[in-house]
Structure formats: structure tokens, C-alpha cells
XYZ file of C-alpha atoms in Angstrom:
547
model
C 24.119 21.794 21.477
C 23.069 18.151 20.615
C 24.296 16.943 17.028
C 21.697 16.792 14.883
C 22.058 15.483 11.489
C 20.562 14.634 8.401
C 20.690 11.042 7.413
C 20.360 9.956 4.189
C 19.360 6.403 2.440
C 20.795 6.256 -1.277
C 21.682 3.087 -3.637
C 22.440 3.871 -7.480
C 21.148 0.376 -8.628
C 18.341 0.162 -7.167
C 14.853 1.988 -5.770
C 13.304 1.458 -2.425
C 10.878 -0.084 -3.489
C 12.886 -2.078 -5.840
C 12.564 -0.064 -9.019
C 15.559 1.194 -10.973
C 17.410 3.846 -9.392
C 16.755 7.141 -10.389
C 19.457 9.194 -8.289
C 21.488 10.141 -11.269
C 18.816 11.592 -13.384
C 18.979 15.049 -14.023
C 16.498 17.795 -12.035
C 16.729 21.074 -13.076
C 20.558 20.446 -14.750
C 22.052 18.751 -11.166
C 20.985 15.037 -10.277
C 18.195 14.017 -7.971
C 20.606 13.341 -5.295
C 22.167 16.261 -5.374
C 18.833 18.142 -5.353
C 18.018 16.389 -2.339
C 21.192 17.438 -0.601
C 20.970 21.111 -1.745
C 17.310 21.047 0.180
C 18.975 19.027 3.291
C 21.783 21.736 3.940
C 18.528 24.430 4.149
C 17.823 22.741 7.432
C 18.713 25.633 10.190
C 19.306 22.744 12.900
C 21.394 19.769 10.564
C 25.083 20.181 10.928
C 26.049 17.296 8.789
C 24.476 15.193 6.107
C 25.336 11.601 6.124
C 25.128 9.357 3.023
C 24.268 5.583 3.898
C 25.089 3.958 0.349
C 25.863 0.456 -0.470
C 29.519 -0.829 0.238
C 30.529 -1.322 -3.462
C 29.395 2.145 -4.696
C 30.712 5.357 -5.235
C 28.528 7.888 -5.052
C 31.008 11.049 -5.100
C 30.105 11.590 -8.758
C 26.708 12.374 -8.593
C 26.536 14.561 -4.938
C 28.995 16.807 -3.781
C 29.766 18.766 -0.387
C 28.356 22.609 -0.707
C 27.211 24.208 2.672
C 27.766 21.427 5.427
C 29.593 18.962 5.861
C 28.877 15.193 3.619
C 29.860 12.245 5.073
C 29.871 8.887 3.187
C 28.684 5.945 5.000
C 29.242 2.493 4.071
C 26.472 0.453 4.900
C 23.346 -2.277 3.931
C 20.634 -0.671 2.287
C 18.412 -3.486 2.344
C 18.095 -6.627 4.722
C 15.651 -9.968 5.054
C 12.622 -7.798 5.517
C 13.216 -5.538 2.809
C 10.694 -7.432 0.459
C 8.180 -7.507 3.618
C 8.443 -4.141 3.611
C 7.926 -3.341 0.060
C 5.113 -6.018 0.052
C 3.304 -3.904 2.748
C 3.499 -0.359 0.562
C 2.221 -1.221 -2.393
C -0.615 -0.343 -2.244
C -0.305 3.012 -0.540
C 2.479 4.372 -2.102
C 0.716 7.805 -2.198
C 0.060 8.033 1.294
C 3.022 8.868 3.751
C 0.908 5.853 5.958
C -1.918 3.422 5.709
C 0.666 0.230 4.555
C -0.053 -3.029 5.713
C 1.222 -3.243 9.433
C 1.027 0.230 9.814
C 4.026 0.676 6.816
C 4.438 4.363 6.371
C 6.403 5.799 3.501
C 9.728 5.966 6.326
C 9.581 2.024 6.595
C 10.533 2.256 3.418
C 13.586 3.932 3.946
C 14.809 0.885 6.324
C 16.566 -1.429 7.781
C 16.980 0.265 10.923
C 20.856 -0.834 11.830
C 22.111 0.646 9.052
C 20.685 4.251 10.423
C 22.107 3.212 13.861
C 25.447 2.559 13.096
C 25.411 5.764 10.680
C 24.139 7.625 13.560
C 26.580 6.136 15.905
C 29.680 6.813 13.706
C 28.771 10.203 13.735
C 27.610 10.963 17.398
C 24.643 11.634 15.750
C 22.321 12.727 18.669
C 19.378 12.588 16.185
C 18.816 12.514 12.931
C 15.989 13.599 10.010
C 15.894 10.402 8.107
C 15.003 10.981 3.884
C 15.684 9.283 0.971
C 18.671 10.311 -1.781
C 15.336 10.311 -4.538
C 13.176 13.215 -2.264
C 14.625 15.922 -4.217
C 11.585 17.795 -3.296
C 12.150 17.564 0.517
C 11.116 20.777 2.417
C 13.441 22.343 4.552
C 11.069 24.058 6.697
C 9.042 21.066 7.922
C 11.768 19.379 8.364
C 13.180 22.217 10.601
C 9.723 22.322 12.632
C 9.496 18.238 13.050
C 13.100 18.874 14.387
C 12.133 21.919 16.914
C 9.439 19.524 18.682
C 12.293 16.884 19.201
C 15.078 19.751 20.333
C 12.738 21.196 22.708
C 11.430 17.971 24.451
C 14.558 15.692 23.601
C 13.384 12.875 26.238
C 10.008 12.987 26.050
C 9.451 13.208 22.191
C 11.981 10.789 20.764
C 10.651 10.554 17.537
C 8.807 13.139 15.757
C 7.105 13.373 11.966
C 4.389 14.956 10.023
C 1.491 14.921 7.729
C 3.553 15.337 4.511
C 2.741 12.897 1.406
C 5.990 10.976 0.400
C 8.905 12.697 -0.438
C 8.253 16.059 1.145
C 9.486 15.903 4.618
C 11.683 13.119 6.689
C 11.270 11.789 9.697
C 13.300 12.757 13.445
C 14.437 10.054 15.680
C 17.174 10.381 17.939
C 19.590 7.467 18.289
C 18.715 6.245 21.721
C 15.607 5.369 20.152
C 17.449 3.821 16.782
C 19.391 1.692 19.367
C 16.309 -0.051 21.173
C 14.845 -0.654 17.582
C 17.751 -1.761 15.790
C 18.181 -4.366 18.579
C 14.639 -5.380 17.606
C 15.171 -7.576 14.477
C 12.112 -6.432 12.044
C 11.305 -3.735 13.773
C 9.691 -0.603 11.699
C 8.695 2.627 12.543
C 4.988 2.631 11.312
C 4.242 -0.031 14.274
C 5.254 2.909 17.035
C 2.679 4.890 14.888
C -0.406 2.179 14.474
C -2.888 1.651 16.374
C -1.797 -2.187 18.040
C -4.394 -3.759 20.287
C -1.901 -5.028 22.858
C -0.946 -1.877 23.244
C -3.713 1.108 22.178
C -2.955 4.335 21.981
C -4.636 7.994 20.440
C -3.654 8.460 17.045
C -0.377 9.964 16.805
C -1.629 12.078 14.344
C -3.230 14.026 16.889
C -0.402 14.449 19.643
C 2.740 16.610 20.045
C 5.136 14.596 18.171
C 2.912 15.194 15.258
C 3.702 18.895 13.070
C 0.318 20.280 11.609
C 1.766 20.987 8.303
C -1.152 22.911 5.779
C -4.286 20.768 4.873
C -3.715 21.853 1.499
C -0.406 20.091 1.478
C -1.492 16.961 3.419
C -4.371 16.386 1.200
C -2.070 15.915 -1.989
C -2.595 12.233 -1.819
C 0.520 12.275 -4.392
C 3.616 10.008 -3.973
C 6.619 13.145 -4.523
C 9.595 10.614 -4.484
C 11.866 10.228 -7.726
C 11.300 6.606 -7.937
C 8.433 5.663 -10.655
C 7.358 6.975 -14.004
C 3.589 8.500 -12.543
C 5.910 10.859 -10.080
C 8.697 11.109 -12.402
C 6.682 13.008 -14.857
C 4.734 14.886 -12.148
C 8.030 16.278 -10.322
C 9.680 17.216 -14.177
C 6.233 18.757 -15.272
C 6.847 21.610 -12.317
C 8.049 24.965 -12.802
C 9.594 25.659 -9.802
C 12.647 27.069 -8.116
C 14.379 23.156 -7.329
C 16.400 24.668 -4.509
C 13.797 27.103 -3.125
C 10.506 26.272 -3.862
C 7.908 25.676 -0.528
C 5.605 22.671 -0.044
C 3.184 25.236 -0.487
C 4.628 26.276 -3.952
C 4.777 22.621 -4.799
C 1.352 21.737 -4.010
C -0.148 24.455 -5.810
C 1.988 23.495 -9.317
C 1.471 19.894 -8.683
C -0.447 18.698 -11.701
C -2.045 15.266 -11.174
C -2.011 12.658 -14.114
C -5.417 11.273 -15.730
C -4.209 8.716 -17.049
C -6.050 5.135 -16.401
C -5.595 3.935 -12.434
C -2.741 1.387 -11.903
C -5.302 -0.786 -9.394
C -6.967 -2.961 -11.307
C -9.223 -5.881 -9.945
C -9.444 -9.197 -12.301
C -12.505 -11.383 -11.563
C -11.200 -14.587 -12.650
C -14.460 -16.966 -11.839
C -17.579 -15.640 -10.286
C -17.677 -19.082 -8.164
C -17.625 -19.168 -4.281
C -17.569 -22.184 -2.105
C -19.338 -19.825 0.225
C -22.769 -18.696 -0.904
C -24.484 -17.280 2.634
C -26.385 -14.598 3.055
C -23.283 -12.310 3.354
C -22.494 -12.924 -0.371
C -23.932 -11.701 -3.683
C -24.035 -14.898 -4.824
C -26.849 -15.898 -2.600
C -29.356 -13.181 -4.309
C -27.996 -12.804 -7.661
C -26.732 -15.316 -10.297
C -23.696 -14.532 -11.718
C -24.053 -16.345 -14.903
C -20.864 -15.097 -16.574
C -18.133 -17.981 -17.743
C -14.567 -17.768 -15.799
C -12.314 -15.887 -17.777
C -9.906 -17.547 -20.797
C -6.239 -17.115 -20.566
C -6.189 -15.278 -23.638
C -8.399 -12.401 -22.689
C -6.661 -12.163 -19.342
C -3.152 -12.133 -21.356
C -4.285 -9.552 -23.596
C -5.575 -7.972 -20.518
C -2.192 -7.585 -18.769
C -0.194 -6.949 -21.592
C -2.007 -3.470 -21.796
C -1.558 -2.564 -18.223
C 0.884 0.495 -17.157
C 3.646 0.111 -15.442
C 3.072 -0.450 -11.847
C 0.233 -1.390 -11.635
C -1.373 -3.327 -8.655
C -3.871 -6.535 -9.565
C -5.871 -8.282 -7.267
C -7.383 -11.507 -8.308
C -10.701 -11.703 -6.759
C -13.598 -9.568 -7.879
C -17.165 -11.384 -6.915
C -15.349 -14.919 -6.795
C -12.947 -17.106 -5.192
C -9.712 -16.380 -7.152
C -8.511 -20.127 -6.666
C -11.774 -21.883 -7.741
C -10.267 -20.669 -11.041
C -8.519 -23.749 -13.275
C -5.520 -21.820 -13.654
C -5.545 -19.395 -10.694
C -1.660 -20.634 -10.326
C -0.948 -19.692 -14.282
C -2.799 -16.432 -13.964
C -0.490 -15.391 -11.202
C 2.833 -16.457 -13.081
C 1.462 -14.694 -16.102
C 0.802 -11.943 -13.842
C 4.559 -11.966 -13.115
C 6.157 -12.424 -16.438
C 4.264 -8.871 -17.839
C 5.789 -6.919 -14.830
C 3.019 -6.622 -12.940
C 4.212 -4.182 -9.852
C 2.079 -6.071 -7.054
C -0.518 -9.117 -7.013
C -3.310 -9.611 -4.759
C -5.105 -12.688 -4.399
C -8.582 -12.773 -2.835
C -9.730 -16.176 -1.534
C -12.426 -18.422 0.986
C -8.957 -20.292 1.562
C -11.508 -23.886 1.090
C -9.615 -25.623 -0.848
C -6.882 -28.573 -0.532
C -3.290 -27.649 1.625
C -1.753 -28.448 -1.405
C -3.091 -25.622 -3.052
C -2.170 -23.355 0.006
C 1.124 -24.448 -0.265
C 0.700 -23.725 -3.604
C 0.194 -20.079 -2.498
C 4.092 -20.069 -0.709
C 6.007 -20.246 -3.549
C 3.851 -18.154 -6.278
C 5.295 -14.150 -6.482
C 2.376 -12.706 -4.210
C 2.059 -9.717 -1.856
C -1.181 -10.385 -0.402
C -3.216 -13.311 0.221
C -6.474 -11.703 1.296
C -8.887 -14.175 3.329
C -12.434 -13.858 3.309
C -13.201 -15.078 6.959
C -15.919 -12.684 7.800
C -16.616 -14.328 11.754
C -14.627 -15.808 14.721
C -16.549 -18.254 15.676
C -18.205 -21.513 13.817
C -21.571 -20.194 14.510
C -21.240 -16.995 12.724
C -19.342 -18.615 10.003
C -22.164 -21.074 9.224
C -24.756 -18.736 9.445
C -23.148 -16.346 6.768
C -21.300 -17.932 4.896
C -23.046 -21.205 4.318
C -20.348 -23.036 2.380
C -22.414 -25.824 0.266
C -21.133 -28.508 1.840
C -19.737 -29.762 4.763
C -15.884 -29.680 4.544
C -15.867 -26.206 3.516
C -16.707 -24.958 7.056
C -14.949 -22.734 9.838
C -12.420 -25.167 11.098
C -11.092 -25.962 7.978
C -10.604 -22.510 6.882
C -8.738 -21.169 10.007
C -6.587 -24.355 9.764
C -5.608 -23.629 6.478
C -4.716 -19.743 7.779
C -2.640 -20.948 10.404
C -0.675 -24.118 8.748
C -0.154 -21.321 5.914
C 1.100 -18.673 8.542
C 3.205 -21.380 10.476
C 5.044 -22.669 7.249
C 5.593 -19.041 5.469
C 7.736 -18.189 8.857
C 9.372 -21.385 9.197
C 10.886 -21.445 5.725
C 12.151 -18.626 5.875
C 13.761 -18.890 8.746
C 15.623 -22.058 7.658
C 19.496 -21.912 7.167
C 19.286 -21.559 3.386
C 16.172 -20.003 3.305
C 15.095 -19.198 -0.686
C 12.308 -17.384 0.551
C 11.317 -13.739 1.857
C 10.921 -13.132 5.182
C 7.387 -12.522 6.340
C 6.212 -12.604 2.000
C 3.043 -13.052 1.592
C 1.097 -10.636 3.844
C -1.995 -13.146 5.020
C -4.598 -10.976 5.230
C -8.016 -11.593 6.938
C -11.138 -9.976 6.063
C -14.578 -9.286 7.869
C -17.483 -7.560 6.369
C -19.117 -5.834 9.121
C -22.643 -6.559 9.626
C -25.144 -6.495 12.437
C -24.931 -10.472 12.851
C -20.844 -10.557 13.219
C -20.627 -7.480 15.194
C -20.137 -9.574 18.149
C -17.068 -11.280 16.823
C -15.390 -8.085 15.365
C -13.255 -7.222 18.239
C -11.859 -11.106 18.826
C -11.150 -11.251 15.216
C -9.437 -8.040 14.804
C -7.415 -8.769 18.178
C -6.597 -12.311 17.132
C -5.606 -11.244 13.520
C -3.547 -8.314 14.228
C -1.741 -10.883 16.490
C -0.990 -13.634 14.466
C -0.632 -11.833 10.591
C -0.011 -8.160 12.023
C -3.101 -7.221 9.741
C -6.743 -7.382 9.580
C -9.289 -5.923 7.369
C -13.125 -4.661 8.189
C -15.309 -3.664 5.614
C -18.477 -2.082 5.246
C -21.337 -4.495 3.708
C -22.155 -3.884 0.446
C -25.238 -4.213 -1.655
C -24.245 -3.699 -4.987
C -26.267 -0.482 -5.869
C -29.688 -2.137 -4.063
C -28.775 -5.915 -5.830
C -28.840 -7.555 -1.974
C -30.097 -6.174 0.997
C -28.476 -3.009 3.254
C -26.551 -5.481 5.959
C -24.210 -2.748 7.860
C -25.399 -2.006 11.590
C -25.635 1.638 10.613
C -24.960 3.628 7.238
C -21.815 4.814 7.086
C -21.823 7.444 4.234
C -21.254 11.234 5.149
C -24.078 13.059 4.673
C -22.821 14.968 1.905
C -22.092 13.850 -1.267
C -18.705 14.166 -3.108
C -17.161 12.970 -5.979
C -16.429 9.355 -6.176
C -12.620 8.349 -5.356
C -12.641 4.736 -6.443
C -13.544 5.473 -10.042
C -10.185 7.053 -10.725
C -8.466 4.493 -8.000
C -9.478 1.098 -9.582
C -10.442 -1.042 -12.447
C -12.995 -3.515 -12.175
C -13.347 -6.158 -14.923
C -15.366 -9.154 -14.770
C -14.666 -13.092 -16.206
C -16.508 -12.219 -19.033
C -14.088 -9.182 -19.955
C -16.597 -6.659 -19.458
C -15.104 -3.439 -17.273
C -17.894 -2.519 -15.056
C -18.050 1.108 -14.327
C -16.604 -0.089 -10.802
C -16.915 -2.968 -8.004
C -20.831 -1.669 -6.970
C -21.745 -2.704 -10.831
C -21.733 -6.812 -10.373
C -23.896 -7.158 -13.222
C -22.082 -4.624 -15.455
C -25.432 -2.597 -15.881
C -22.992 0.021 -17.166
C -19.868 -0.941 -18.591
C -16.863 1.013 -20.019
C -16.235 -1.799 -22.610
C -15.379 -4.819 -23.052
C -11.999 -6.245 -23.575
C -12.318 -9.728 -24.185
C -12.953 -9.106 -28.361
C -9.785 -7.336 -28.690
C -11.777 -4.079 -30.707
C -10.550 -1.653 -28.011
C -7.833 -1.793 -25.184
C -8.555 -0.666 -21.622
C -6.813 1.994 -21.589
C -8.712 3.014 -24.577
C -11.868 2.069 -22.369
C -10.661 4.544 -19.738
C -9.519 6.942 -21.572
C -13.143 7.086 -23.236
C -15.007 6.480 -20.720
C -13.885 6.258 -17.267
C -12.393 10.001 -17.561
C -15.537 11.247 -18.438
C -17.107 9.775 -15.541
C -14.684 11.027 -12.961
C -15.579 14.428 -14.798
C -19.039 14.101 -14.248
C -18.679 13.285 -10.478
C -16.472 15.831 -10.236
C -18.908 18.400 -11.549
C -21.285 17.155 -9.460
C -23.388 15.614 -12.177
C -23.995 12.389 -9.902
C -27.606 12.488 -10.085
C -27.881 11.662 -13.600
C -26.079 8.710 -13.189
C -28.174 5.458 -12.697
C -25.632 3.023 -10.325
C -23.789 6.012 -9.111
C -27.241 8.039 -7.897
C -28.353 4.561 -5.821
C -24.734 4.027 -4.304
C -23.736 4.104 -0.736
C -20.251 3.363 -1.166
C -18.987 6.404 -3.054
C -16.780 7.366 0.308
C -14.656 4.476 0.602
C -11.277 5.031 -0.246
């Protein structure tokens, strides 16, 4: 019988995703990591569960042996990509996938060595990889993701599910942990992303793949013990710790309301770029960039973790103190920054960009080739064109890997994520497939988006509609904040002129979360009770199914 254990990634100091540590809390009178473990030793299959823990902790105070054997394992919980990693889940924390690169909520549990050389210390023949702060773990996925590996050992290397974070781990047997750990970087999300080099059916869809219960998959809910949102979801449950089913879990789960922790800061409404691809070219956006003082007050009422992204309708670094916004950003905790950008400007201010605290440099490119670029994006003058702004992506790509790579590198490895970004209409849909090709390539991530027309503002420009043809409730409403320069919070990113604002938070009367709490609730409400209709933006909007 092949020795299958359970191998488990667990630091007292510090989160995965760099939080504070929350393995020592107590769940249900034991800690988290015990919890965990109690689930773990439920798995039919696992003979052993092995902790991989920092070198310079003990971790025998907080998790004992009860069923099956515990092994300690002294090894490095994080490595050089670690921050790339983090970087790339941000902003899909709640989704076991969809992180930049393909990140899934596994990648998070890396680096990969440190699972091999557990694995091989053990004569581990495969293992069910979780984290020590998944107290909720179910034993019976697990158990099923394990019986498609057992039976097809060869031919199904790795295995995983559907689950949102925290509920179920992943199986990979140690041949394959050998061929990635000799892969420096490697993660497991790129075996299950689609890569153009190499295309294959959605994993989702194949063998390796358990069909767990749609009413579990579609949780959308991060179930890990690291933050305060899922902290007070897991302790609100009324559940047997050790016993309770996914099932069970999903049906106590109670979601928070409180205001979303994505919030989008329009600094400047100004664009280099003012084509027929952008709203600038059929509205005027006469709203002054916004003061330092609102956007101060503006951050110091955010919750914690929570994502901004500089950009709105504008270029984020046409602002006069894009660079100060982004260190203020910084110094009030803000979980993960986002800046949105033509990338026009100087090299000094792209170098700028290399040593500022920022996930994700998003890059309105929007064509691959100079044609296309002119004809859209009509930059309003001549040195703002196609050449410079690909030079600009590629000197920025070029030095973010060599300084890292230097001997005493300061820097993150592979920090920021350069992100570019094509709006899909019928006049670039010749370049789509180069660019996404080429991008995926050189930054390992490329956006398309739908055109927009800002509730009927500019003209339809997508090839073909892309709404369903029923209607449901709105999911960006209670995923983002959108506030313009002025301060105004528009009801969301379709409102450009704020025809229909929550508030306004540049006269210090009311805070935002105030705003939402007022007003943004109630509108989720209404969508949710299907009360769209009476709505004026929402009733002319095509964009109500983006994520």
C-alpha cells in the first residue's frame, strides 16, 4: 500500500499571506491547529500527518498526536517568491483559483522544496497538502481527491477540487513534487491554467478534478483562519468543529455585509490617451484631481484588508502626487495596491514604479500593433504613441527581474505583477490573440475586457453582447467601491458622471462606510429582490455580470 500522508504548512508568526498568525487561537476550546489536525486524522487513506514549521519554532504546545502518527518537520516556510505569490492572490482570496498567473489558493501554501523534502523524509508516496489555519478542512473530499490519485497513481499525479479556500487540500505525489521543486518558481496553479504554449481543456472538467456539491463550490467565501472577514465567519458557526460536513458548513455559513474591501480611487480623470476607446473622447470629465486630504481621510476609514486600485476613469500617474498617494496608501495598512496606467510618461517615473510597495501595475495597452493603437487610443500628441508605451513595458519588465536577481538583491522577486490590458472591441479583435500570446509570455498575465459604455454615455463597442440573457443581481455592487477625484462614491464604475451617488466623502459630514452602510446595502437589497427595474443606471446596464 503506497504511503500516503497528510502534509501540513504551519508558522506561528506569521500568515500565508503575511498576516499575523492565527494558529494558536482558540476554536471551539482547542487551537486552530489542532482543529485542523483533528479533521486531517479523519482521512481513511493518511497514515501520518507531517508538520512543515519554521526551524526556530516549537509547535508541540499548540498540536498534539491523537489518532495517527505527527511528525515535526523542520523546514522554510517561505522563499524569494513568497511575496510574488502573495502579490498574485490578493485579489482572489475567496476563490480557491483565478490569481494572477493562474495562483490558486494551494500556491499559497508554497515553496514547493520544502513539501519535497518533507515528503522525502517520510517516503511519502503522496501527500494532501493544507494549511495549519484550515481548521475547517473536510475529511471526505479530501478522501475522494485522494481515491482518484490511488486508483490511477501514474496517470493522475496530482489531483484537487472545486472547494473555496480552506475546505479541502490538494494531492500530489512526490515524483511530481520532485520535477517541480527542481523548477525554481514553479507553482501549482500554472499545471492548472490555461498557458498558450501549451493549451489544454480546463482541468476543471477532467478526471483529476472531484465534483464536490455546487452548493459548496458556489460559496465564493475564503474558510481559512487567517483574516478578520473569515475569522468572524468561521467563530459565528454552530457546528460540530470535529464533525461537521462541507455541506453542514455551507449551509451555517453566514456571509458579512459589511462595506467591500475593493475599493477603486480615481485620482485625476486625465488620460494622455483620449481615442475613441475611452470615455474621455465623448464625455468631459470636468471633476478636479483629488486633494491629499480627502484621499487621507479616505484611507484612514478603510477596513482592514482592503484592496485599492488607483485608476478609476484616469491615468493614475498623470496625478501630481501619484507617488505620495501610494506611500500614503502604505503607511494606513492598506492590504494590496493597484495602479492603473497608459504607462506615457518619462522612464524615470517607471522606475519610479520599482521601488513604490505595489502589487499590480495594470497597463492600458488595448492593441498589438501601432495601427490599432493610433486608431483607438489617439494619444494627443506624438510621443505618447505605441512604441513608446511597449518600451516602457519591457525596460520596466527587464529591470524588475534583473534587480532582483542581483547578489544583494533588496527587492522581491517577480514584485510588481505588470499587467496588460485590452478592451475587446470589434476594431482590436484582430490583435487579441498576439497580445494575449505575447503577454502571457513575457509578464505571465494578460487581461481582456469587455467594452464598456457607461450606462449608454459612449457607444456599444464589443463585437457581440456578452450579458446572459437573464438578469441577476448585480455582484460588483457588494465587490467594489468606486469613488471619483471629486470624492463623490458613484453607485459603481458604470456611473462616470455620478448620476447616482452614495455620498460624498470629500466634506468629511459622513464616512464611507457610513455611505455603504446607508446606501450601498440597500442597493444590493434591491438587486437582490429583484427590484432592478426601478433603478435608473442599473435598468440601462450591460455589465451587471462581470465579476
Amino acid at each position: 500500500m503506497p504511503n500516503t500522508h497528510a502534509i501540513v504548512i504551519a508558522d506561528r508568526q506569521q500568515s500565508r499571506m503575511g498576516l499575523p498568525s492565527h494558529l494558536e487561537d482558540r476554536l471551539g476550546g482547542q487551537t486552530v491547529l489542532q482543529r485542523t489536525v483533528n479533521r486531517l486524522e479523519q482521512i481513511k487513506s493518511v497514515k501520518k500527518i507531517i508538520i512543515v514549521h519554521p526551524a526556530d519554532q516549537d509547535l508541540s504546545d499548540i498540536v498534539s498526536q491523537n489518532k495517527k502518527p505527527l511528525v515535526f518537520h523542520k523546514g522554510e516556510v517561505f522563499d524569494k517568491f513568497t511575496a510574488l505569490r502573495q502579490s498574485a492572490r490578493k485579489w482572489a482570496m475567496n476563490n480557491w483559483r483565478g490569481g494572477l498567473g493562474g495562483m490558486t489558493c494551494y500556491d499559497e501554501l508554497l515553496p514547493i522544496k520544502s513539501v519535497h523534502d518533507a515528503a522525502v523524509a517520510n517516503k511519502t508516496d503522496a501527500a494532501i497538502l493544507v494549511g495549519g489555519d484550515w481548521p475547517l478542512v473536510d475529511p471526505t473530499y479530501c478522501q475522494k481527491t485522494l481515491d482518484i490519485h490511488l486508483e490511477h497513481p501514474n496517470d493522475m499525479q496530482m489531483t484537487f477540487n472545486q472547494s473555496p479556500p480552506g475546505l479541502s487540500g490538494i494531492v500530489i505525489c512526490t515524483q511530481l513534487l520532485k520535477q517541480l521543486a527542481a523548477n525554481d518558481g514553479a507553482t501549482l496553479g500554472s499545471m492548472l491554467a490555461y498557458v498558450p504554449s501549451h493549451p489544454q481543456a480546463d482541468p476543471i472538467g477532467r478526471d483529476i478534478c472531484y465534483a464536490i456539491e455546487p452548493a459548496v463550490r458556489n460559496i465564493a467565501q475564503r474558510l481559512i483562519y487567517d483574516n478578520d472577514r473569515s475569522i468572524a465567519m468561521i467563530n459565528a458557526m454552530d457546528i460540530d468543529w470535529d464533525q461537521a460536513t462541507a455541506a453542514e458548513i455551507a449551509g451555517t455559513l453566514q456571509v458579512p455585509t459589511e462595506m467591500p474591501r475593493e475599493v477603486h480611487i480615481e485620482l485625476t480623470p486625465q488620460r494622455v490617451c483620449k481615442g475613441p476607446l475611452m470615455p474621455q473622447h465623448y464625455v468631459d470629465l470636468d471633476r478636479e484631481p483629488m486633494s491629499m486630504d480627502v484621499l487621507q481621510g479616505i484611507l484612514k476609514q478603510l477596513p482592514s484588508m482592503s484592496l485599492v486600485t488607483f485608476g478609476g476613469l484616469g491615468d493614475a500617474m498623470l496625478y501630481e502626487h501619484w507617488v505620495d498617494a501610494i506611500k500614503l496608501a502604505k503607511e494606513y495598512g492598506v492590504f494590496g495596491i493597484c495602479i492603473k496606467t497608459d504607462l506615457q510618461g518619462p522612464m524615470e517615473d517607471v522606475d519610479k514604479l520599482l521601488h513604490l510597495p505595489v502589487d499590480i501595475v495594470a497597463v492600458h495597452l488595448n492593441a498589438d500593433t501601432a495601427a490599432t493603437y493610433e486608431s483607438l487610443c489617439s494619444p494627443i500628441s506624438d510621443e505618447y504613441n505605441f512604441k513608446h508605451v511597449t518600451d516602457n513595458l519591457q525596460w520596466m519588465i527587464n529591470e524588475r527581474n534583473r534587480r532582483w536577481q542581483l547578489p544583494d538583491a533588496t527587492t522581491q522577486a517577480g514584485v510588481p505583477w505588470i499587467v496588460p490590458h485590452l478592451i475587446k472591441t470589434a476594431e482590436n479583435l484582430k490583435d487579441m490573440e498576439t497580445f494575449f500570446d505575447r503577454w502571457m509570455h513575457y509578464t505571465h498575465q494578460a487581461v481582456i475586457l469587455p467594452a464598456q459604455s457607461g450606462c449608454g454615455l459612449m457607444p456599444e463597442l464589443s463585437p457581440v453582447r456578452m450579458a446572459p440573457p437573464t438578469r441577476f443581481a448585480c455582484r460588483q455592487l457588494s465587490r467594489r467601491v468606486t469613488i471619483h477625484s471629486d470624492g463623490k462614491v458613484a453607485q459603481c464604475d458604470q456611473d462616470w458622471l455620478a448620476k447616482a451617488p452614495l455620498g460624498d466623502v470629500s466634506d468629511n459630514t459622513v464616512s464611507l462606510p457610513q455611505l455603504w452602510e446607508n446606501k450601498g446595502k440597500t442597493l444590493c437589497e434591491q438587486h437582490a429582490a429583484g427590484e432592478i427595474d426601478s433603478l435608473e443606471l442599473c435598468s440601462q446596464c450591460h455589465e451587471w455580470h462581470r465579476p
